[in-house]
Amino acid sequence: MDLMTYGDPVDKLADTKFFLGTKGKFDPITLYEMPRSYQEGSAAMGDIDGDGDLDAVIAGDVAVFQSRVLVYKNNAVEGWTVKNIPPSAPTGLKAVVSNNKVTISWNAATDDLSPVNSLTYNVMLVRNDTVVVSPNSTAGGRRQIYQAGNAGHGLKYSLQGLKAGDYTVAVQAVDNGYAGSAFTTPVEFAAGENIMATEADLESSVQLFPNPVENKLKIVSALDDVVDVHIYDLVGNLVLTSTEIYAGSITMDLTSLDAWVYIVGVTTNMGTVFRRVFKG
């Protein structure tokens, strides 16, 4: 079962219908007795019994002042031995802190059925044993609510205004059937005044050479990894970028740029430094 539509008995759409996704289309599933829809009601899907397939819950009014909640257990996995296998856990989890802002990034997960680009991601963030961002999943990764991950389809998640403290972050992948992967190995970081770098520290930690440069510009961070580099012209247009994470240094090819003056923004775990570069 992949899709459920809930009817409206007022409009004589009494049956709730189930569909199975096969080869780019949804085919209706016919049951001996189709679940009914109820006035002022609603329905939801989720793996209630944790067996790897989606079950259904329907609630509504069956009469005046009489409500009903029905649970429909999907036994397909027991007969067909086919279940939704959770995706792999994301890899390469990193947390980049700049003063009271953190950018969390990771590498894409994979799944046996859901396309990679359709996977969503779910972030857990804890500060000093207090949950800041709840994943609504168990420690083992099983989803407690059946919806897309709180970070959406992207591979980054940013938060600003963090209070000073010690943080722990982990990420899981969520497939199209709302099965959650195991969480990544947690990453710890500190945020707030205790890790704020001074302006002098930032300026002295990043070096660009040669300057003027003809084609190859080397960027070195003495104290931390280079997280990303953005190069702008004097009008403010972004002309070149790199968002890979490099251990201490990166060499960028400026061959495609005209001879002119450019502003280079270099972001490390300590913050961002802007430098002027002359392209010959």
PDB file of C-alpha atoms in Angstrom:
ATOM      1  CA  MET A   1       0.000   0.000   0.000  1.00  0.00           C
ATOM      2  CA  ASP A   2       1.462   3.336  -1.114  1.00  0.00           C
ATOM      3  CA  LEU A   3      -1.426   5.805  -1.258  1.00  0.00           C
ATOM      4  CA  MET A   4      -4.728   6.293   0.532  1.00  0.00           C
ATOM      5  CA  THR A   5      -7.603   8.611  -0.374  1.00  0.00           C
ATOM      6  CA  TYR A   6     -10.206   9.492   2.210  1.00  0.00           C
ATOM      7  CA  GLY A   7     -13.756   9.963   0.967  1.00  0.00           C
ATOM      8  CA  ASP A   8     -16.468  12.373   2.022  1.00  0.00           C
ATOM      9  CA  PRO A   9     -19.785  10.675   2.835  1.00  0.00           C
ATOM     10  CA  VAL A  10     -21.655  13.972   2.476  1.00  0.00           C
ATOM     11  CA  ASP A  11     -20.737  13.901  -1.213  1.00  0.00           C
ATOM     12  CA  LYS A  12     -21.531  10.179  -1.436  1.00  0.00           C
ATOM     13  CA  LEU A  13     -17.863   9.177  -1.590  1.00  0.00           C
ATOM     14  CA  ALA A  14     -18.267   6.647   1.176  1.00  0.00           C
ATOM     15  CA  ASP A  15     -15.249   4.432   0.612  1.00  0.00           C
ATOM     16  CA  THR A  16     -11.690   5.084   1.620  1.00  0.00           C
ATOM     17  CA  LYS A  17      -9.465   3.719  -1.140  1.00  0.00           C
ATOM     18  CA  PHE A  18      -5.986   2.214  -1.131  1.00  0.00           C
ATOM     19  CA  PHE A  19      -3.548   2.220  -4.044  1.00  0.00           C
ATOM     20  CA  LEU A  20      -0.340   0.396  -4.895  1.00  0.00           C
ATOM     21  CA  GLY A  21       2.376   2.224  -6.812  1.00  0.00           C
ATOM     22  CA  THR A  22       3.701   0.147  -9.720  1.00  0.00           C
ATOM     23  CA  LYS A  23       5.785   1.282 -12.707  1.00  0.00           C
ATOM     24  CA  GLY A  24       4.953   4.968 -12.498  1.00  0.00           C
ATOM     25  CA  LYS A  25       1.222   4.632 -11.755  1.00  0.00           C
ATOM     26  CA  PHE A  26      -1.103   3.873  -8.851  1.00  0.00           C
ATOM     27  CA  ASP A  27      -3.420   0.876  -9.146  1.00  0.00           C
ATOM     28  CA  PRO A  28      -6.413   0.514  -6.759  1.00  0.00           C
ATOM     29  CA  ILE A  29      -6.322  -2.307  -4.234  1.00  0.00           C
ATOM     30  CA  THR A  30      -9.648  -4.141  -3.904  1.00  0.00           C
ATOM     31  CA  LEU A  31     -10.457  -5.534  -0.465  1.00  0.00           C
ATOM     32  CA  TYR A  32     -13.264  -7.850   0.599  1.00  0.00           C
ATOM     33  CA  GLU A  33     -14.688  -4.981   2.637  1.00  0.00           C
ATOM     34  CA  MET A  34     -13.472  -1.498   1.855  1.00  0.00           C
ATOM     35  CA  PRO A  35     -12.967   0.838   4.835  1.00  0.00           C
ATOM     36  CA  ARG A  36     -15.609   3.539   5.027  1.00  0.00           C
ATOM     37  CA  SER A  37     -15.225   7.270   5.384  1.00  0.00           C
ATOM     38  CA  TYR A  38     -16.974   9.079   8.202  1.00  0.00           C
ATOM     39  CA  GLN A  39     -18.455  12.541   8.489  1.00  0.00           C
ATOM     40  CA  GLU A  40     -16.061  15.134   9.938  1.00  0.00           C
ATOM     41  CA  GLY A  41     -13.405  12.448   9.745  1.00  0.00           C
ATOM     42  CA  SER A  42      -9.808  12.048   8.684  1.00  0.00           C
ATOM     43  CA  ALA A  43      -7.294   9.325   7.980  1.00  0.00           C
ATOM     44  CA  ALA A  44      -3.556   8.742   8.219  1.00  0.00           C
ATOM     45  CA  MET A  45      -1.030   6.086   7.261  1.00  0.00           C
ATOM     46  CA  GLY A  46       1.906   4.767   9.247  1.00  0.00           C
ATOM     47  CA  ASP A  47       3.758   1.607  10.142  1.00  0.00           C
ATOM     48  CA  ILE A  48       1.928   1.075  13.428  1.00  0.00           C
ATOM     49  CA  ASP A  49       3.274  -2.407  14.153  1.00  0.00           C
ATOM     50  CA  GLY A  50       6.795  -1.827  12.812  1.00  0.00           C
ATOM     51  CA  ASP A  51       6.709  -4.694  10.301  1.00  0.00           C
ATOM     52  CA  GLY A  52       7.860  -2.649   7.302  1.00  0.00           C
ATOM     53  CA  ASP A  53       4.539  -1.842   5.621  1.00  0.00           C
ATOM     54  CA  LEU A  54       2.020   0.981   5.992  1.00  0.00           C
ATOM     55  CA  ASP A  55      -1.099   0.549   8.114  1.00  0.00           C
ATOM     56  CA  ALA A  56      -4.089   2.913   8.265  1.00  0.00           C
ATOM     57  CA  VAL A  57      -6.084   4.754  10.935  1.00  0.00           C
ATOM     58  CA  ILE A  58      -9.515   6.252  10.227  1.00  0.00           C
ATOM     59  CA  ALA A  59     -11.455   8.435  12.655  1.00  0.00           C
ATOM     60  CA  GLY A  60     -14.809  10.219  12.376  1.00  0.00           C
ATOM     61  CA  ASP A  61     -18.428  10.537  13.454  1.00  0.00           C
ATOM     62  CA  VAL A  62     -20.605   7.487  12.799  1.00  0.00           C
ATOM     63  CA  ALA A  63     -23.679   9.107  14.405  1.00  0.00           C
ATOM     64  CA  VAL A  64     -24.614  12.180  16.402  1.00  0.00           C
ATOM     65  CA  PHE A  65     -22.302  12.420  19.410  1.00  0.00           C
ATOM     66  CA  GLN A  66     -20.767   9.077  18.486  1.00  0.00           C
ATOM     67  CA  SER A  67     -17.212   8.909  17.182  1.00  0.00           C
ATOM     68  CA  ARG A  68     -15.140   5.969  16.080  1.00  0.00           C
ATOM     69  CA  VAL A  69     -11.463   5.229  15.534  1.00  0.00           C
ATOM     70  CA  LEU A  70     -10.597   2.259  13.336  1.00  0.00           C
ATOM     71  CA  VAL A  71      -7.136   0.754  12.816  1.00  0.00           C
ATOM     72  CA  TYR A  72      -6.485  -1.312   9.682  1.00  0.00           C
ATOM     73  CA  LYS A  73      -3.407  -3.506   9.943  1.00  0.00           C
ATOM     74  CA  ASN A  74      -1.658  -4.236   6.672  1.00  0.00           C
ATOM     75  CA  ASN A  75      -0.700  -7.913   6.602  1.00  0.00           C
ATOM     76  CA  ALA A  76       0.782  -7.857   3.108  1.00  0.00           C
ATOM     77  CA  VAL A  77       4.342  -8.241   4.321  1.00  0.00           C
ATOM     78  CA  GLU A  78       3.414 -11.467   6.105  1.00  0.00           C
ATOM     79  CA  GLY A  79       1.985 -13.034   2.970  1.00  0.00           C
ATOM     80  CA  TRP A  80       4.234 -11.590   0.290  1.00  0.00           C
ATOM     81  CA  THR A  81       7.428 -11.372   2.392  1.00  0.00           C
ATOM     82  CA  VAL A  82       7.993  -7.967   0.785  1.00  0.00           C
ATOM     83  CA  LYS A  83       8.588  -5.055   3.103  1.00  0.00           C
ATOM     84  CA  ASN A  84       9.902  -1.534   2.922  1.00  0.00           C
ATOM     85  CA  ILE A  85      13.594  -1.712   3.739  1.00  0.00           C
ATOM     86  CA  PRO A  86      14.841   1.542   5.328  1.00  0.00           C
ATOM     87  CA  PRO A  87      17.395   3.581   3.372  1.00  0.00           C
ATOM     88  CA  SER A  88      21.067   3.635   4.228  1.00  0.00           C
ATOM     89  CA  ALA A  89      22.251   6.147   6.793  1.00  0.00           C
ATOM     90  CA  PRO A  90      23.742   9.384   5.436  1.00  0.00           C
ATOM     91  CA  THR A  91      27.530   9.699   5.620  1.00  0.00           C
ATOM     92  CA  GLY A  92      30.053  12.505   5.999  1.00  0.00           C
ATOM     93  CA  LEU A  93      28.164  14.434   8.678  1.00  0.00           C
ATOM     94  CA  LYS A  94      29.784  17.792   9.493  1.00  0.00           C
ATOM     95  CA  ALA A  95      28.801  20.763  11.629  1.00  0.00           C
ATOM     96  CA  VAL A  96      30.304  24.128  10.692  1.00  0.00           C
ATOM     97  CA  VAL A  97      29.947  26.803  13.367  1.00  0.00           C
ATOM     98  CA  SER A  98      30.304  30.551  12.923  1.00  0.00           C
ATOM     99  CA  ASN A  99      29.551  32.423  16.153  1.00  0.00           C
ATOM    100  CA  ASN A 100      25.910  31.570  16.926  1.00  0.00           C
ATOM    101  CA  LYS A 101      25.117  29.905  13.577  1.00  0.00           C
ATOM    102  CA  VAL A 102      25.671  26.274  12.597  1.00  0.00           C
ATOM    103  CA  THR A 103      25.464  24.698   9.140  1.00  0.00           C
ATOM    104  CA  ILE A 104      25.053  20.939   9.195  1.00  0.00           C
ATOM    105  CA  SER A 105      25.883  19.001   6.031  1.00  0.00           C
ATOM    106  CA  TRP A 106      25.985  15.344   4.982  1.00  0.00           C
ATOM    107  CA  ASN A 107      26.270  13.075   1.951  1.00  0.00           C
ATOM    108  CA  ALA A 108      23.232  11.557   0.253  1.00  0.00           C
ATOM    109  CA  ALA A 109      21.842   8.203   1.370  1.00  0.00           C
ATOM    110  CA  THR A 110      20.597   5.435  -0.925  1.00  0.00           C
ATOM    111  CA  ASP A 111      17.467   3.277  -0.996  1.00  0.00           C
ATOM    112  CA  ASP A 112      16.437   0.091  -2.786  1.00  0.00           C
ATOM    113  CA  LEU A 113      13.227   1.609  -4.210  1.00  0.00           C
ATOM    114  CA  SER A 114      13.068   5.364  -3.574  1.00  0.00           C
ATOM    115  CA  PRO A 115      15.175   7.471  -6.000  1.00  0.00           C
ATOM    116  CA  VAL A 116      18.059   9.239  -4.270  1.00  0.00           C
ATOM    117  CA  ASN A 117      16.681  12.703  -5.085  1.00  0.00           C
ATOM    118  CA  SER A 118      13.320  11.838  -3.513  1.00  0.00           C
ATOM    119  CA  LEU A 119      14.782  10.970  -0.105  1.00  0.00           C
ATOM    120  CA  THR A 120      14.315  13.478   2.691  1.00  0.00           C
ATOM    121  CA  TYR A 121      16.470  13.955   5.774  1.00  0.00           C
ATOM    122  CA  ASN A 122      15.734  14.285   9.439  1.00  0.00           C
ATOM    123  CA  VAL A 123      17.923  16.229  11.877  1.00  0.00           C
ATOM    124  CA  MET A 124      18.259  15.654  15.609  1.00  0.00           C
ATOM    125  CA  LEU A 125      19.943  18.444  17.584  1.00  0.00           C
ATOM    126  CA  VAL A 126      20.508  18.327  21.342  1.00  0.00           C
ATOM    127  CA  ARG A 127      21.997  21.059  23.555  1.00  0.00           C
ATOM    128  CA  ASN A 128      23.259  20.076  27.006  1.00  0.00           C
ATOM    129  CA  ASP A 129      20.822  17.112  27.048  1.00  0.00           C
ATOM    130  CA  THR A 130      17.893  19.342  25.954  1.00  0.00           C
ATOM    131  CA  VAL A 131      16.317  18.579  22.561  1.00  0.00           C
ATOM    132  CA  VAL A 132      16.520  21.642  20.284  1.00  0.00           C
ATOM    133  CA  VAL A 133      15.346  19.979  17.045  1.00  0.00           C
ATOM    134  CA  SER A 134      13.318  16.803  17.497  1.00  0.00           C
ATOM    135  CA  PRO A 135      13.508  14.110  14.808  1.00  0.00           C
ATOM    136  CA  ASN A 136      10.295  12.445  16.015  1.00  0.00           C
ATOM    137  CA  SER A 137      12.080   9.122  15.669  1.00  0.00           C
ATOM    138  CA  THR A 138      13.332   6.543  18.122  1.00  0.00           C
ATOM    139  CA  ALA A 139      17.046   6.176  18.825  1.00  0.00           C
ATOM    140  CA  GLY A 140      17.043   3.248  16.417  1.00  0.00           C
ATOM    141  CA  GLY A 141      15.621   5.388  13.607  1.00  0.00           C
ATOM    142  CA  ARG A 142      12.007   4.210  13.537  1.00  0.00           C
ATOM    143  CA  ARG A 143       9.713   7.117  12.689  1.00  0.00           C
ATOM    144  CA  GLN A 144       7.125   8.114  15.283  1.00  0.00           C
ATOM    145  CA  ILE A 145       5.282  10.367  12.842  1.00  0.00           C
ATOM    146  CA  TYR A 146       4.884   9.422   9.211  1.00  0.00           C
ATOM    147  CA  GLN A 147       5.911  12.395   7.132  1.00  0.00           C
ATOM    148  CA  ALA A 148       8.957  13.737   5.326  1.00  0.00           C
ATOM    149  CA  GLY A 149      12.099  14.574   7.298  1.00  0.00           C
ATOM    150  CA  ASN A 150      12.414  18.021   8.894  1.00  0.00           C
ATOM    151  CA  ALA A 151      15.375  18.991   6.660  1.00  0.00           C
ATOM    152  CA  GLY A 152      13.556  18.275   3.391  1.00  0.00           C
ATOM    153  CA  HIS A 153      15.399  16.977   0.309  1.00  0.00           C
ATOM    154  CA  GLY A 154      18.565  19.039   0.764  1.00  0.00           C
ATOM    155  CA  LEU A 155      21.939  18.004   2.123  1.00  0.00           C
ATOM    156  CA  LYS A 156      22.338  21.016   4.408  1.00  0.00           C
ATOM    157  CA  TYR A 157      20.494  22.382   7.428  1.00  0.00           C
ATOM    158  CA  SER A 158      21.275  25.733   9.051  1.00  0.00           C
ATOM    159  CA  LEU A 159      20.277  27.255  12.381  1.00  0.00           C
ATOM    160  CA  GLN A 160      20.944  30.753  13.708  1.00  0.00           C
ATOM    161  CA  GLY A 161      20.721  32.260  17.158  1.00  0.00           C
ATOM    162  CA  LEU A 162      22.188  29.282  18.964  1.00  0.00           C
ATOM    163  CA  LYS A 163      22.695  29.721  22.677  1.00  0.00           C
ATOM    164  CA  ALA A 164      26.132  29.046  24.115  1.00  0.00           C
ATOM    165  CA  GLY A 165      26.564  25.392  24.962  1.00  0.00           C
ATOM    166  CA  ASP A 166      27.669  21.944  23.868  1.00  0.00           C
ATOM    167  CA  TYR A 167      25.627  20.421  21.057  1.00  0.00           C
ATOM    168  CA  THR A 168      25.189  16.958  19.557  1.00  0.00           C
ATOM    169  CA  VAL A 169      23.752  16.450  16.063  1.00  0.00           C
ATOM    170  CA  ALA A 170      22.802  13.360  14.061  1.00  0.00           C
ATOM    171  CA  VAL A 171      20.894  12.863  10.792  1.00  0.00           C
ATOM    172  CA  GLN A 172      18.806  10.067   9.293  1.00  0.00           C
ATOM    173  CA  ALA A 173      17.316   9.519   5.823  1.00  0.00           C
ATOM    174  CA  VAL A 174      13.566   8.997   5.219  1.00  0.00           C
ATOM    175  CA  ASP A 175      12.271   7.190   2.120  1.00  0.00           C
ATOM    176  CA  ASN A 176       8.984   7.590   0.231  1.00  0.00           C
ATOM    177  CA  GLY A 177       7.277   5.065   2.514  1.00  0.00           C
ATOM    178  CA  TYR A 178       8.381   7.118   5.543  1.00  0.00           C
ATOM    179  CA  ALA A 179      10.820   4.459   6.729  1.00  0.00           C
ATOM    180  CA  GLY A 180      13.704   6.033   8.622  1.00  0.00           C
ATOM    181  CA  SER A 181      17.305   4.913   8.362  1.00  0.00           C
ATOM    182  CA  ALA A 182      19.650   4.523  11.289  1.00  0.00           C
ATOM    183  CA  PHE A 183      21.118   7.815  12.483  1.00  0.00           C
ATOM    184  CA  THR A 184      24.622   8.854  11.555  1.00  0.00           C
ATOM    185  CA  THR A 185      27.329   8.698  14.178  1.00  0.00           C
ATOM    186  CA  PRO A 186      26.640  11.841  16.267  1.00  0.00           C
ATOM    187  CA  VAL A 187      28.882  14.881  15.835  1.00  0.00           C
ATOM    188  CA  GLU A 188      29.554  17.210  18.753  1.00  0.00           C
ATOM    189  CA  PHE A 189      30.284  20.933  18.552  1.00  0.00           C
ATOM    190  CA  ALA A 190      30.242  24.017  20.744  1.00  0.00           C
ATOM    191  CA  ALA A 191      28.412  27.232  19.974  1.00  0.00           C
ATOM    192  CA  GLY A 192      28.182  30.656  21.554  1.00  0.00           C
ATOM    193  CA  GLU A 193      30.690  33.005  23.081  1.00  0.00           C
ATOM    194  CA  ASN A 194      33.067  30.242  24.098  1.00  0.00           C
ATOM    195  CA  ILE A 195      34.016  29.524  20.467  1.00  0.00           C
ATOM    196  CA  MET A 196      33.811  32.991  18.925  1.00  0.00           C
ATOM    197  CA  ALA A 197      36.951  33.865  17.003  1.00  0.00           C
ATOM    198  CA  THR A 198      38.310  37.384  17.026  1.00  0.00           C
ATOM    199  CA  GLU A 199      38.551  39.356  13.813  1.00  0.00           C
ATOM    200  CA  ALA A 200      42.335  39.184  14.017  1.00  0.00           C
ATOM    201  CA  ASP A 201      42.217  35.379  14.333  1.00  0.00           C
ATOM    202  CA  LEU A 202      40.058  35.079  11.228  1.00  0.00           C
ATOM    203  CA  GLU A 203      42.158  37.460   9.145  1.00  0.00           C
ATOM    204  CA  SER A 204      45.435  35.813  10.026  1.00  0.00           C
ATOM    205  CA  SER A 205      44.172  32.256   9.537  1.00  0.00           C
ATOM    206  CA  VAL A 206      43.388  32.565   5.798  1.00  0.00           C
ATOM    207  CA  GLN A 207      46.007  33.170   3.097  1.00  0.00           C
ATOM    208  CA  LEU A 208      45.505  33.549  -0.682  1.00  0.00           C
ATOM    209  CA  PHE A 209      48.406  33.319  -3.148  1.00  0.00           C
ATOM    210  CA  PRO A 210      49.713  34.268  -5.595  1.00  0.00           C
ATOM    211  CA  ASN A 211      48.069  37.673  -5.652  1.00  0.00           C
ATOM    212  CA  PRO A 212      47.954  38.961  -8.398  1.00  0.00           C
ATOM    213  CA  VAL A 213      47.056  35.580  -9.890  1.00  0.00           C
ATOM    214  CA  GLU A 214      46.966  34.361 -13.483  1.00  0.00           C
ATOM    215  CA  ASN A 215      45.044  31.063 -13.353  1.00  0.00           C
ATOM    216  CA  LYS A 216      45.538  28.966 -10.202  1.00  0.00           C
ATOM    217  CA  LEU A 217      44.670  30.539  -6.832  1.00  0.00           C
ATOM    218  CA  LYS A 218      45.649  28.633  -3.701  1.00  0.00           C
ATOM    219  CA  ILE A 219      43.635  29.272  -0.535  1.00  0.00           C
ATOM    220  CA  VAL A 220      45.081  28.099   2.775  1.00  0.00           C
ATOM    221  CA  SER A 221      43.439  28.080   6.199  1.00  0.00           C
ATOM    222  CA  ALA A 222      46.019  27.727   8.955  1.00  0.00           C
ATOM    223  CA  LEU A 223      43.566  26.894  11.758  1.00  0.00           C
ATOM    224  CA  ASP A 224      40.630  25.037  10.204  1.00  0.00           C
ATOM    225  CA  ASP A 225      39.103  23.359   7.156  1.00  0.00           C
ATOM    226  CA  VAL A 226      38.000  25.435   4.177  1.00  0.00           C
ATOM    227  CA  VAL A 227      34.245  24.853   4.002  1.00  0.00           C
ATOM    228  CA  ASP A 228      33.309  26.863   0.919  1.00  0.00           C
ATOM    229  CA  VAL A 229      34.627  29.603  -1.353  1.00  0.00           C
ATOM    230  CA  HIS A 230      32.587  32.215  -3.218  1.00  0.00           C
ATOM    231  CA  ILE A 231      34.146  34.642  -5.701  1.00  0.00           C
ATOM    232  CA  TYR A 232      32.304  37.850  -6.657  1.00  0.00           C
ATOM    233  CA  ASP A 233      32.961  40.640  -9.142  1.00  0.00           C
ATOM    234  CA  LEU A 234      32.963  44.223  -7.924  1.00  0.00           C
ATOM    235  CA  VAL A 235      29.264  44.590  -8.727  1.00  0.00           C
ATOM    236  CA  GLY A 236      28.469  41.717  -6.351  1.00  0.00           C
ATOM    237  CA  ASN A 237      27.698  39.029  -8.925  1.00  0.00           C
ATOM    238  CA  LEU A 238      28.736  35.500  -7.946  1.00  0.00           C
ATOM    239  CA  VAL A 239      31.127  34.304 -10.669  1.00  0.00           C
ATOM    240  CA  LEU A 240      32.738  31.202  -9.175  1.00  0.00           C
ATOM    241  CA  THR A 241      32.058  28.933  -6.214  1.00  0.00           C
ATOM    242  CA  SER A 242      33.161  25.752  -4.492  1.00  0.00           C
ATOM    243  CA  THR A 243      31.158  24.091  -1.725  1.00  0.00           C
ATOM    244  CA  GLU A 244      33.346  21.063  -1.079  1.00  0.00           C
ATOM    245  CA  ILE A 245      35.019  20.759   2.329  1.00  0.00           C
ATOM    246  CA  TYR A 246      38.806  20.767   2.140  1.00  0.00           C
ATOM    247  CA  ALA A 247      41.308  19.929   4.852  1.00  0.00           C
ATOM    248  CA  GLY A 248      43.218  23.157   5.221  1.00  0.00           C
ATOM    249  CA  SER A 249      43.614  24.277   1.602  1.00  0.00           C
ATOM    250  CA  ILE A 250      42.044  24.416  -1.850  1.00  0.00           C
ATOM    251  CA  THR A 251      43.319  25.397  -5.299  1.00  0.00           C
ATOM    252  CA  MET A 252      40.787  27.111  -7.568  1.00  0.00           C
ATOM    253  CA  ASP A 253      41.060  27.542 -11.321  1.00  0.00           C
ATOM    254  CA  LEU A 254      40.355  31.161 -12.336  1.00  0.00           C
ATOM    255  CA  THR A 255      41.100  30.640 -16.041  1.00  0.00           C
ATOM    256  CA  SER A 256      37.477  31.366 -17.028  1.00  0.00           C
ATOM    257  CA  LEU A 257      37.515  34.794 -15.360  1.00  0.00           C
ATOM    258  CA  ASP A 258      38.468  38.004 -17.130  1.00  0.00           C
ATOM    259  CA  ALA A 259      41.454  40.044 -15.987  1.00  0.00           C
ATOM    260  CA  TRP A 260      39.927  42.190 -13.248  1.00  0.00           C
ATOM    261  CA  VAL A 261      39.541  42.644  -9.500  1.00  0.00           C
ATOM    262  CA  TYR A 262      37.470  40.100  -7.557  1.00  0.00           C
ATOM    263  CA  ILE A 263      36.296  39.604  -3.989  1.00  0.00           C
ATOM    264  CA  VAL A 264      36.918  36.146  -2.536  1.00  0.00           C
ATOM    265  CA  GLY A 265      34.836  34.973   0.420  1.00  0.00           C
ATOM    266  CA  VAL A 266      36.431  32.052   2.282  1.00  0.00           C
ATOM    267  CA  THR A 267      34.370  30.261   4.936  1.00  0.00           C
ATOM    268  CA  THR A 268      35.986  28.058   7.582  1.00  0.00           C
ATOM    269  CA  ASN A 269      34.646  26.645  10.826  1.00  0.00           C
ATOM    270  CA  MET A 270      35.746  29.904  12.473  1.00  0.00           C
ATOM    271  CA  GLY A 271      33.791  32.216  10.177  1.00  0.00           C
ATOM    272  CA  THR A 272      34.093  33.970   6.816  1.00  0.00           C
ATOM    273  CA  VAL A 273      36.955  36.109   5.535  1.00  0.00           C
ATOM    274  CA  PHE A 274      36.697  38.367   2.461  1.00  0.00           C
ATOM    275  CA  ARG A 275      39.827  39.162   0.429  1.00  0.00           C
ATOM    276  CA  ARG A 276      40.491  41.154  -2.744  1.00  0.00           C
ATOM    277  CA  VAL A 277      42.276  39.307  -5.556  1.00  0.00           C
ATOM    278  CA  PHE A 278      43.756  40.746  -8.735  1.00  0.00           C
ATOM    279  CA  LYS A 279      43.383  38.507 -11.823  1.00  0.00           C
ATOM    280  CA  GLY A 280      46.035  39.184 -14.453  1.00  0.00           C
TER     281      GLY A 280
END
